[in-house]
XYZ file of C-alpha atoms in Angstrom:
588
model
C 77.205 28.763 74.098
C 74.085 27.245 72.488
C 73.985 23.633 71.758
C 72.839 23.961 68.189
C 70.915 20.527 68.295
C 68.954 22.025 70.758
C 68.674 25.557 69.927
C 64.480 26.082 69.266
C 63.008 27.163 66.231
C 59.825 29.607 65.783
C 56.588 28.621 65.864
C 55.249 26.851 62.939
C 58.555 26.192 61.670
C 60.081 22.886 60.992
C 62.197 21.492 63.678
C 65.325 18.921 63.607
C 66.734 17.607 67.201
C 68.897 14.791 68.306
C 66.940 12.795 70.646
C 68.098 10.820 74.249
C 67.881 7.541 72.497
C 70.460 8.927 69.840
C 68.408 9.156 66.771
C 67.783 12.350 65.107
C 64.687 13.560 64.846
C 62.256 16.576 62.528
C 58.718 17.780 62.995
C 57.519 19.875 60.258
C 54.044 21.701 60.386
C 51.930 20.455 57.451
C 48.662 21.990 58.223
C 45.809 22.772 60.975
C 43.861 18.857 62.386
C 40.467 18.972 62.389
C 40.370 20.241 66.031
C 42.313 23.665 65.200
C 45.140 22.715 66.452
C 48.787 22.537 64.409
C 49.251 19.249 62.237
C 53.046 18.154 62.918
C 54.522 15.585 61.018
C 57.280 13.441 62.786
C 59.919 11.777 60.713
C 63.286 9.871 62.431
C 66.700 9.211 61.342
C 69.960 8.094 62.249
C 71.692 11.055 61.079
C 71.231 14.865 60.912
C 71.966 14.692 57.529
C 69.266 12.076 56.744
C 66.720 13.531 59.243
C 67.486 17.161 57.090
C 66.534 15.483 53.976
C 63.675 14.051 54.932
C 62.619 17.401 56.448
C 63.382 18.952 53.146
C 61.083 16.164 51.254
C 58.083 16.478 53.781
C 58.442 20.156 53.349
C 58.712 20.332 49.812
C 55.533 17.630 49.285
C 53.549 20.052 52.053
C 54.393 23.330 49.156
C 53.179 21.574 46.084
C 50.717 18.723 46.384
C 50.014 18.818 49.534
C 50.985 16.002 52.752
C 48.736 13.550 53.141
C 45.869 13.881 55.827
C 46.226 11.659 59.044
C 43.894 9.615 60.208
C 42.863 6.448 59.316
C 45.310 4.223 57.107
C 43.263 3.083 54.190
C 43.626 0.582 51.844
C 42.046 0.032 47.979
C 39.351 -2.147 49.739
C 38.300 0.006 52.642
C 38.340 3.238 50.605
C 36.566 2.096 47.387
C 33.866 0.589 49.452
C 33.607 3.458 51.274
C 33.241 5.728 48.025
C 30.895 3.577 46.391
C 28.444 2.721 49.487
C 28.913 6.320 51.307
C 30.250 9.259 48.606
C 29.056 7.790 45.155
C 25.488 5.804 45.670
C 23.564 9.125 47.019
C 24.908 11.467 44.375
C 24.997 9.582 40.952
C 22.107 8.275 39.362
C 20.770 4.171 39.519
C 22.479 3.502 36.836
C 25.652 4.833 37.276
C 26.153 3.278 40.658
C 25.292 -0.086 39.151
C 28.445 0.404 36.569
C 30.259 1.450 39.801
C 29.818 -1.503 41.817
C 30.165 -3.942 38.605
C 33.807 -2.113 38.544
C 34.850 -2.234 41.979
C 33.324 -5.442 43.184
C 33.867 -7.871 40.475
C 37.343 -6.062 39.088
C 39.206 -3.664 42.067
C 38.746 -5.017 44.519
C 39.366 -9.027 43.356
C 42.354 -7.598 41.665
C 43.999 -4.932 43.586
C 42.139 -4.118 47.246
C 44.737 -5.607 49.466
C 47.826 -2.822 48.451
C 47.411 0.139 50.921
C 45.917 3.342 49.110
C 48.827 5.332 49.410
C 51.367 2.311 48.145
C 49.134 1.989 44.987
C 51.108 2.967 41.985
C 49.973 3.477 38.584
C 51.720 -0.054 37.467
C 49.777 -1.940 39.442
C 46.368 -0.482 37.797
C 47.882 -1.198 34.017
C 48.763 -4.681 34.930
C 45.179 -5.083 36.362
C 44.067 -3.961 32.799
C 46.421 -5.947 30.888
C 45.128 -9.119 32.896
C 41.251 -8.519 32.915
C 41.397 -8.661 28.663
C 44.003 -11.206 29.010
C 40.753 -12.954 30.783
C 38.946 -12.092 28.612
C 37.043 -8.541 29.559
C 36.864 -6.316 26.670
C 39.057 -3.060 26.165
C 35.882 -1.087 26.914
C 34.710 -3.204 30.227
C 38.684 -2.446 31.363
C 38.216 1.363 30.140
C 35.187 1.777 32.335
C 37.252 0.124 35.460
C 40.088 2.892 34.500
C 37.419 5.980 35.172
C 35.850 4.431 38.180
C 39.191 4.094 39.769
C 40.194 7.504 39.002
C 37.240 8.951 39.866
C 37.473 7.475 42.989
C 40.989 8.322 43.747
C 40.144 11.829 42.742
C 38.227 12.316 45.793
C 40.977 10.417 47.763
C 42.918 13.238 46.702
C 40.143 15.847 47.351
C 39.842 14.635 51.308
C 43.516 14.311 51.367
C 44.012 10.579 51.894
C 46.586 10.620 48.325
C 48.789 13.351 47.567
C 48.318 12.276 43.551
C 46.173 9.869 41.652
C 47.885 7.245 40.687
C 45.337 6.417 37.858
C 45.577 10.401 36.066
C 49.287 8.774 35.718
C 48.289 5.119 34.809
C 48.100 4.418 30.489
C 43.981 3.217 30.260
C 43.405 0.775 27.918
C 42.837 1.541 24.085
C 39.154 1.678 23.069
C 38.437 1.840 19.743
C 35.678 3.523 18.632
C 32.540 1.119 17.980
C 31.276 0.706 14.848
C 27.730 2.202 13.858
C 25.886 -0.743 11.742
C 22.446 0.496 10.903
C 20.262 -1.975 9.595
C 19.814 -1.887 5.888
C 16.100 -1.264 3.805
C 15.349 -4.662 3.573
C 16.127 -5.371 6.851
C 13.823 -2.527 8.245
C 11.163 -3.735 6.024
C 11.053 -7.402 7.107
C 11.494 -6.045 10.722
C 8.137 -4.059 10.290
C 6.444 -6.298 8.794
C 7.241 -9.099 11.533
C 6.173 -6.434 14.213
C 3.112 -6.015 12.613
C 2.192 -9.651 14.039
C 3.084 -9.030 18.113
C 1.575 -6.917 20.271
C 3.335 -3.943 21.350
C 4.384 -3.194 17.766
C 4.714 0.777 18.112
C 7.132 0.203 20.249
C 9.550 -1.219 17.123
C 8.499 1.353 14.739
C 9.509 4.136 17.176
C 12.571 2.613 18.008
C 13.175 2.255 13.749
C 11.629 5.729 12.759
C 12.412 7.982 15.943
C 15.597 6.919 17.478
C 13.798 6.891 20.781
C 16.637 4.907 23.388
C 15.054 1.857 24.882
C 14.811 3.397 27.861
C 12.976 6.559 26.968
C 10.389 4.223 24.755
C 9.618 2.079 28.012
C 9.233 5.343 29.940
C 6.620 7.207 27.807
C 3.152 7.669 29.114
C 0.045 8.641 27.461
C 0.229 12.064 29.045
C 3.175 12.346 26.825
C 1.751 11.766 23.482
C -0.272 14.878 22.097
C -2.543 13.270 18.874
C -3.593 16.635 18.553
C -0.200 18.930 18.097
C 1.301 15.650 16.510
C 3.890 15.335 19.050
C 5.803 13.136 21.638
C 7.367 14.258 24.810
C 10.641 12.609 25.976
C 10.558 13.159 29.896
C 11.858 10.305 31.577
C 13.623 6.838 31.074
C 12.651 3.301 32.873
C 15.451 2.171 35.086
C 16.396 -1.652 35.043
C 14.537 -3.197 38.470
C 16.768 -4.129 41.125
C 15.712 -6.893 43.572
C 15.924 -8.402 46.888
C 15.118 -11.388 48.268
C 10.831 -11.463 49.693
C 11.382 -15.168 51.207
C 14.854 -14.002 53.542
C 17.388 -15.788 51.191
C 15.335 -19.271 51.886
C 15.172 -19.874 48.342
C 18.681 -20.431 47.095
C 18.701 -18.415 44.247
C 19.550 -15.080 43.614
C 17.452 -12.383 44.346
C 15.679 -11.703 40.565
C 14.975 -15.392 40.314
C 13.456 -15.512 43.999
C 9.635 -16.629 43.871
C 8.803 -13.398 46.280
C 11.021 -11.101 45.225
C 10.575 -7.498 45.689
C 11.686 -4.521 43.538
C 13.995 -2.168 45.586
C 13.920 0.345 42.745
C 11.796 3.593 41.398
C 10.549 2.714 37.686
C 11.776 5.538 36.304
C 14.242 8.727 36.629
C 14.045 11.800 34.463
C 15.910 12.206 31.304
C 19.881 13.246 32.506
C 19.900 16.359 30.387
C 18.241 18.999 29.102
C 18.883 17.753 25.775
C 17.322 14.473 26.683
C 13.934 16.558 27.770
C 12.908 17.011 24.195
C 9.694 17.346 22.037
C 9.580 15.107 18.766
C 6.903 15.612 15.944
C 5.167 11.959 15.129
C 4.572 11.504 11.730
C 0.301 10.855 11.482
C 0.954 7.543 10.360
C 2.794 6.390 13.469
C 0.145 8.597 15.653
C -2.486 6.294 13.924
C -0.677 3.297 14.968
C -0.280 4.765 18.638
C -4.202 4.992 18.560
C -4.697 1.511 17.648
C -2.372 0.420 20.016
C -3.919 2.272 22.650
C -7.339 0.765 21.800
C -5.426 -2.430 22.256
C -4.447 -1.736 25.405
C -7.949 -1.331 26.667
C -8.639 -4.419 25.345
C -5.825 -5.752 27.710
C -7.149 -4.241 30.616
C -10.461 -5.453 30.200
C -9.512 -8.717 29.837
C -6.756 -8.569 32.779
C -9.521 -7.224 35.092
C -8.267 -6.792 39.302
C -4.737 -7.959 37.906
C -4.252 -4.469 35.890
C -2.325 -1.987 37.086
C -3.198 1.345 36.051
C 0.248 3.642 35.528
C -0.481 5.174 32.445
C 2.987 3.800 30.297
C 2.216 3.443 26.169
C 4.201 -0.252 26.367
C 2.977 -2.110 29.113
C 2.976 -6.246 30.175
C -0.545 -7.311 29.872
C -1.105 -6.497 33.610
C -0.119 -2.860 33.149
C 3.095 -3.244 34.366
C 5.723 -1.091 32.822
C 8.279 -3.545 30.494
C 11.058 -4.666 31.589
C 13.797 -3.637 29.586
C 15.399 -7.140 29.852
C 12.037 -8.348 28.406
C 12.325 -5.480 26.065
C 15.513 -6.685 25.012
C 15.155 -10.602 24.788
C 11.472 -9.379 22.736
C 13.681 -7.398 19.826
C 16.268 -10.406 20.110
C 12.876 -12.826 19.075
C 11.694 -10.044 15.960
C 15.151 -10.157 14.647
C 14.860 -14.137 14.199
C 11.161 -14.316 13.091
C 11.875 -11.801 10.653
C 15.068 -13.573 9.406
C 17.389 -10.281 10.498
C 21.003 -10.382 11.146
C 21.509 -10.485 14.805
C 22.013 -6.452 15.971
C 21.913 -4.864 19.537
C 18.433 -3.077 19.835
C 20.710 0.051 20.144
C 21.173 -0.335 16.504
C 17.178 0.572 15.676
C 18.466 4.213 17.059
C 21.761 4.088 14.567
C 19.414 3.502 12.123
C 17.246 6.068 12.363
C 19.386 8.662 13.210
C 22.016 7.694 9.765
C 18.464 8.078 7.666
C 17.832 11.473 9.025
C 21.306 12.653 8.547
C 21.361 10.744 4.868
C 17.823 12.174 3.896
C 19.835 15.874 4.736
C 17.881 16.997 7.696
C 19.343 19.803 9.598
C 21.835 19.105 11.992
C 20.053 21.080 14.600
C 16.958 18.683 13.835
C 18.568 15.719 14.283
C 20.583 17.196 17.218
C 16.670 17.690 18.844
C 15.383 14.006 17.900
C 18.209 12.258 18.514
C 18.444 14.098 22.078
C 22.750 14.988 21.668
C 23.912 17.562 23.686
C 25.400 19.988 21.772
C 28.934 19.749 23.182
C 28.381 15.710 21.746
C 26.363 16.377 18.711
C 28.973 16.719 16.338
C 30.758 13.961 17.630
C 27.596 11.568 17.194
C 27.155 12.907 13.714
C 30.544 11.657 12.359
C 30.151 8.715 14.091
C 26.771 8.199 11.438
C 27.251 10.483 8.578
C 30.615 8.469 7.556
C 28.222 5.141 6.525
C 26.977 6.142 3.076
C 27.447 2.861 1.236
C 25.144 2.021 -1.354
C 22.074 0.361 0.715
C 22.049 3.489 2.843
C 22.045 5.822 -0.461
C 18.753 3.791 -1.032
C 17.457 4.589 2.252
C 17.683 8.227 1.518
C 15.675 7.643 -1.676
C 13.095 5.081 -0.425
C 12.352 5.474 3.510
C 9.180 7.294 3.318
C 7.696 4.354 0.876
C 9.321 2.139 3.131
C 7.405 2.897 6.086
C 4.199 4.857 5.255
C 4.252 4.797 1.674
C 5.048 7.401 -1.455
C 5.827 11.201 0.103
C 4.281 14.144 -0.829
C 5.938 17.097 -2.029
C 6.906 19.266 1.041
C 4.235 21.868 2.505
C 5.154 25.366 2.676
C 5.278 27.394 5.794
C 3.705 30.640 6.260
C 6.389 32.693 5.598
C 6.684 30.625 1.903
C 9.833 28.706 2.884
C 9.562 24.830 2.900
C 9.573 22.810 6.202
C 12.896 20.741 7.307
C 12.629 17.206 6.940
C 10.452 14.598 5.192
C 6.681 13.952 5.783
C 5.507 10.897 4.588
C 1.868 10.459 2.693
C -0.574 8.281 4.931
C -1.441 4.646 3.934
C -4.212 4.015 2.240
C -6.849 2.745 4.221
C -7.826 -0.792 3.052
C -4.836 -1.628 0.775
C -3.795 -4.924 -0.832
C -1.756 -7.046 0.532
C 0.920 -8.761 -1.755
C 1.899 -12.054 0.244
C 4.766 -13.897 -0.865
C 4.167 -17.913 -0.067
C 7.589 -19.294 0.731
C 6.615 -23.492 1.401
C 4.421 -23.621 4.423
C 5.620 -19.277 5.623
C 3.649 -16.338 4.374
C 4.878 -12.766 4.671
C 3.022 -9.907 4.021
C 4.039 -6.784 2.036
C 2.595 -3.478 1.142
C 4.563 -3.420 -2.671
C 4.263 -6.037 -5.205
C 8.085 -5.629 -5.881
C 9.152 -5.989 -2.359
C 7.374 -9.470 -2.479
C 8.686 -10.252 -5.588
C 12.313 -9.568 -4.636
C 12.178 -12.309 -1.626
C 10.577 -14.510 -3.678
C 13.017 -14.995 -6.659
C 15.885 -14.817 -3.846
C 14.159 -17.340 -1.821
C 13.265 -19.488 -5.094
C 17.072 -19.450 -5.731
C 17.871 -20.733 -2.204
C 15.634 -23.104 -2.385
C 15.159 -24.523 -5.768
C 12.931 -27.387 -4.926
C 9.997 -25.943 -3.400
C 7.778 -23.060 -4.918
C 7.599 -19.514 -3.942
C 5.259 -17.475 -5.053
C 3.242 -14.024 -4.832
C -0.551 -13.718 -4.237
C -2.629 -10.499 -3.628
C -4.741 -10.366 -0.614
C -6.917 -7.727 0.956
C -6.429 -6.875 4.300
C -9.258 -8.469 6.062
C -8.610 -11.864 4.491
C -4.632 -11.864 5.871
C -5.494 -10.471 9.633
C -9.050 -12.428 10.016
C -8.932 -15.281 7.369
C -5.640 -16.273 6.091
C -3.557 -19.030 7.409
C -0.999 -16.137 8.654
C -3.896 -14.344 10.938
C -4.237 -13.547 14.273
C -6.357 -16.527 15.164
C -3.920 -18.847 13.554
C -1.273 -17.678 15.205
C -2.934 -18.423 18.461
C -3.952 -21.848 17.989
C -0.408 -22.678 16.663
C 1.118 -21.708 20.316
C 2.865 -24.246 21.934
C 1.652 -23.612 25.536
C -1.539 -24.095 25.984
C -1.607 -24.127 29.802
C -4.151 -22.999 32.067
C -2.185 -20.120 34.468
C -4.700 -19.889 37.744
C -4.033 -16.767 39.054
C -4.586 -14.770 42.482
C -4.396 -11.046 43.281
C -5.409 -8.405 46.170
C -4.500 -4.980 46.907
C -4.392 -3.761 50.569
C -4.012 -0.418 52.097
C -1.466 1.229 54.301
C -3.501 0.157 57.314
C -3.655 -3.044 56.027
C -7.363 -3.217 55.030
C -8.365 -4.892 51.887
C -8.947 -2.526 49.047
C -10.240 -4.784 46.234
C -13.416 -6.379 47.942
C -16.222 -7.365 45.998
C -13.887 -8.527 43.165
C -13.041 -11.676 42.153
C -10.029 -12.550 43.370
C -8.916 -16.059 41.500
C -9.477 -16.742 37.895
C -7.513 -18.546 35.001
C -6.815 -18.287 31.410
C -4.809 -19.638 28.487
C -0.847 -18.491 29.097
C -0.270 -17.331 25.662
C -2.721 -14.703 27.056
C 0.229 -13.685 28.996
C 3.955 -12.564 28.805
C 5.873 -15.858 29.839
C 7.938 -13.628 32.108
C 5.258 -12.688 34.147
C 3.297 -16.102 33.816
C 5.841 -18.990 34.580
C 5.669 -22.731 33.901
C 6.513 -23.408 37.692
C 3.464 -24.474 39.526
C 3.226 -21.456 41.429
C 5.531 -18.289 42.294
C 3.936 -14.990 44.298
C 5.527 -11.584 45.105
C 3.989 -8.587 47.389
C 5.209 -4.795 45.798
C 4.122 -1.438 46.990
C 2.606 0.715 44.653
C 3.392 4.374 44.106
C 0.022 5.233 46.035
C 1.592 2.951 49.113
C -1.573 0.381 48.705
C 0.449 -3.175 48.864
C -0.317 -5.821 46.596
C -0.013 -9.621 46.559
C 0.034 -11.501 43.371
C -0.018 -15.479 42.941
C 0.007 -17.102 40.120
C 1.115 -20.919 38.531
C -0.431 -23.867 36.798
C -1.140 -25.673 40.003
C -4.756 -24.532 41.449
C -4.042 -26.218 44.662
C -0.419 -24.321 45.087
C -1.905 -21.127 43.815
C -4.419 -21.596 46.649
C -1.993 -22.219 49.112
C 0.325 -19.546 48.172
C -2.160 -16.729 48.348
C -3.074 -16.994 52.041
C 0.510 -16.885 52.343
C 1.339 -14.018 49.963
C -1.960 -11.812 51.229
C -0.387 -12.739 55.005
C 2.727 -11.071 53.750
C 1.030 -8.398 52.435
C -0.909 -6.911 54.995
C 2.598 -7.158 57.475
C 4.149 -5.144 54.569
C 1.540 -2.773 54.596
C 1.362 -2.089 58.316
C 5.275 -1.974 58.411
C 6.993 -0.183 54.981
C 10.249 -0.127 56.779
C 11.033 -3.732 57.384
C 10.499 -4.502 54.106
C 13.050 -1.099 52.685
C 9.695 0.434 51.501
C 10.157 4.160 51.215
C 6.978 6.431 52.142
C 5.487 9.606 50.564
């Protein structure tokens, strides 16, 4: 007679045997190992009737989600540094990973990497989120933590290491949806106006009357602007620069404040969708400011000389230098105080001019193309805007072609006798008055008489012992003559500093490319961004170019140091240009 606990079962099948030590024992076949050969699972009891069950379970788990794969025994810490550093970082974009490691280094892992992946249970992720606003994170910082976790699981799951996410179960936190605040027609006035003063000042009136993201602005090139077809090509963005440490961590600070730091990251990455590749038409009045700004620009590089870099961006430092958009950003943050502005995120020059198209009635498919919404979003974005139509935004609709460029013509027609979409403002006149209102010892220019009048009275009533009133000057008198021009402005700076500066270029070889110029020279600092040109007696930094010639720059307001530094720096150079890889340079 058979001994039943013994009695074998087919192949593949699960098994259940009592075993010489007395325990009972199951092995059931989950799947095939890497190798080819059968994965069996072993599970031990002290009872058939246990060991049965726990057959059963396995069995059942193996039918419908699957049995975990064997193999190493991961925890939160091991496997989210593995997806971030390994899976993630070569297949998502720069910016993406960034928001990745934000969420797993300074929130998942601090908070949750010591439980064992598969013990992780979707408690444990909502009291994470309860804590971090508890803390003080915001519901949309502990949102973003929710999708990188479960996107992270999700390939867990994928490669078999989970059986089921526990963060598809886990409750994310509530977001509620932000609040568009477009700046109102006062505001965009006084905004223009102040811009008018600062160099790089297309770069606010495309932000205000294109909706550009400050990304795509800091990306265009010249290539992209057409003056003859009257149109701008979005084709790329500028990517935040990432940096390591140039002087191997001697410094003590962290790597963007290091004196020799070097830029680990590509300037720019094409736009993320095809609706973000998009053609805009420029109205003429903003193409004519584009032209002046251009012939600024050239004025820049002429007086920058061997310190230019030649890219070809439209909003450049004064070295040539694509901006930074952390510049960028702290630059609106100074506009909106010098022109008296509420304070407003520089993403909020984009709600504005994407409410005034949608206000003014342009097509939705218009706006879709400016504004660069996918069409699975657009509608989406559109009620997010369309619902603000208070009263100063009903104004807009009447008034933001005066506002910007002046009265607007009625609309041409197209060839086949139907009328154009969208408004098209009149050009400026060429040499028109300028009504300034004189508020005590601050003059602001406008382009209306009852623009100036209405800040006056209101500033009058504010201040009811000093004077305000309106004068009309022409043009030349406020930018060569007045007490508000250009040259005034200058001489009221409060550095006046000498920055002594030093600069070479080398070549892959490490040969000198820039011989015969003059290496060292100095000039005022106002001359000069202050983030590029410090106060510290000197800093220097060697970068690669896109070309792979390596460049050393030194500058500071101590000749001597400067001096000092630039063997130094040059020394460093030419060793980075004879060896890209010790340095993480990246050829081709």
């Amino acid at each position: 007679m058979t001994n039943p606990a013994k009695s074998r079962q087919p192949n593949g099948a699960s098994s259940i045997f009592q075993g010489k030590d007395g325990r009972w024992h199951g092995y059931v076949t989950v799947g095939v190992k890497d190798d080819g050969s059968p994965d069996r699972r072993h599970v031990g009891r002290k009872t058939r009737t246990a060991v049965t069950k726990a057959v059963r379970d396995l069995e059942k788990q193996r039918d419908s989600t699957g049995v975990r794969k064997a193999g190493q025994t991961w925890t939160v810490e091991t496997w989210l540094t593995h997806w971030v550093e390994n899976i993630a970082a070569p297949n998502v974009g720069e910016n993406t990973i960034d928001g990745y490691r934000v969420a797993v280094y300074h929130h998942l892992i601090p908070g949750l990497g010591a439980h064992r992946l598969e013990k992780l249970e979707p408690e444990h992720l909502e009291r994470l989120y309860r804590k971090m606003q508890a803390n003080g994170n915001a519901a949309g910082t502990a949102h973003q933590v929710h999708r990188t976790v479960k996107t992270a699981l999700n390939e867990a799951v994928r490669r078999r290491h989970l059986t089921i996410n526990p963060a598809s179960v886990a409750k994310a936190p509530k977001v509620e949806e932000e609040e568009v605040e477009p700046y109102t027609l006062e505001e965009i006035q006084r905004l223009l106006l102040e811009a008018g003063k600062h160099r790089n000042h297309a770069r606010w009136v495309i932000a205000l009357a294109l909706g550009l993201r400050q990304g795509e602005a800091l990306g265009l090139k010249w290539e992209d602007v057409h003056f003859e077809e009257g149109v701008l090509v979005v084709r790329r963005g500028r990517l935040r620069p990432r940096y390591e440490h140039g002087c191997g961590n001697k410094c003590g600070r962290k790597p963007g404040y290091c004196p020799q730091k070097i830029n680990t990251r590509r300037e720019t990455k094409d736009t993320k969708t095809r609706a973000g590749k998009r053609s805009i038409g420029v109205p003429e009045q903003l193409l004519t400011l584009l032209r002046r700004h251009r012939e600024e620009q050239d004025r820049e590089r002429t007086l920058a000389r061997d310190l230019w870099v030649e890219k070809g961006y439209v909003f450049t430092s004064p070295t040539g230098e694509p901006l930074n958009p952390n510049t960028d950003h702290h630059r609106w943050k100074d506009l909106l105080k010098a022109a008296g502005v509420r304070e407003g995120r520089l993403h909020d020059a984009r709600h504005t001019a994407a409410t005034v198209l949608l206000i003014l009635g342009v097509p939705e498919a218009v706006v879709d193309r400016i504004m660069g919404w996918e069409p699975g979003k657009s509608a989406r974005m559109r009620r997010r805007y369309q619902h603000l139509t208070g009263t100063v935004l009903q104004q807009t609709a009447a008034k933001v072609g005066a506002l910007l460029w002046g009265p607007m013509p009625s609309t041409p027609a197209s060839a086949s006798g139907s009328a154009e979409p969208g408004p098209s403002p009149a050009p400026v006149p060429a040499d028109p008055t300028v009504y300034v209102a004189r508020l005590g010892e601050r003059l602001i220019p406008f382009l209306h008489r009852e623009h100036a009048d209405v800040v006056a009275v209101q500033w009058g009533t504010d201040h009811p012992n000093h004077a305000a009133e309106v004068e009309e000057w022409d043009r030349e008198k406020w930018e060569d003559k007045g007490p508000g021009g250009a040259r005034t402005v200058r001489d009221k700076m409060p550095d006046r500093r000498i920055v002594h500066h030093a600069h070479a270029v080398y070549l892959s070889g490490g040969d000198r490319l820039n011989i015969g110029r003059d290496a060292q020279w100095s000039l005022m600092a106002w001359e000069f961004e202050t983030d590029l040109y410090t106060d510290l007696p000197v800093r220097w930094h060697t970068s690669r170019r896109p070309g792979q010639e390596v460049e050393a720059q030194v500058r500071g307001t101590d000749a001597d140091a400067v001096s000092a530094a630039y063997v130094e720096a040059c020394a460093q150079a030419v060793d980075r240009a004879k060896n890209p890889g010790k340095y993480g340079d990246t050829q081709g």
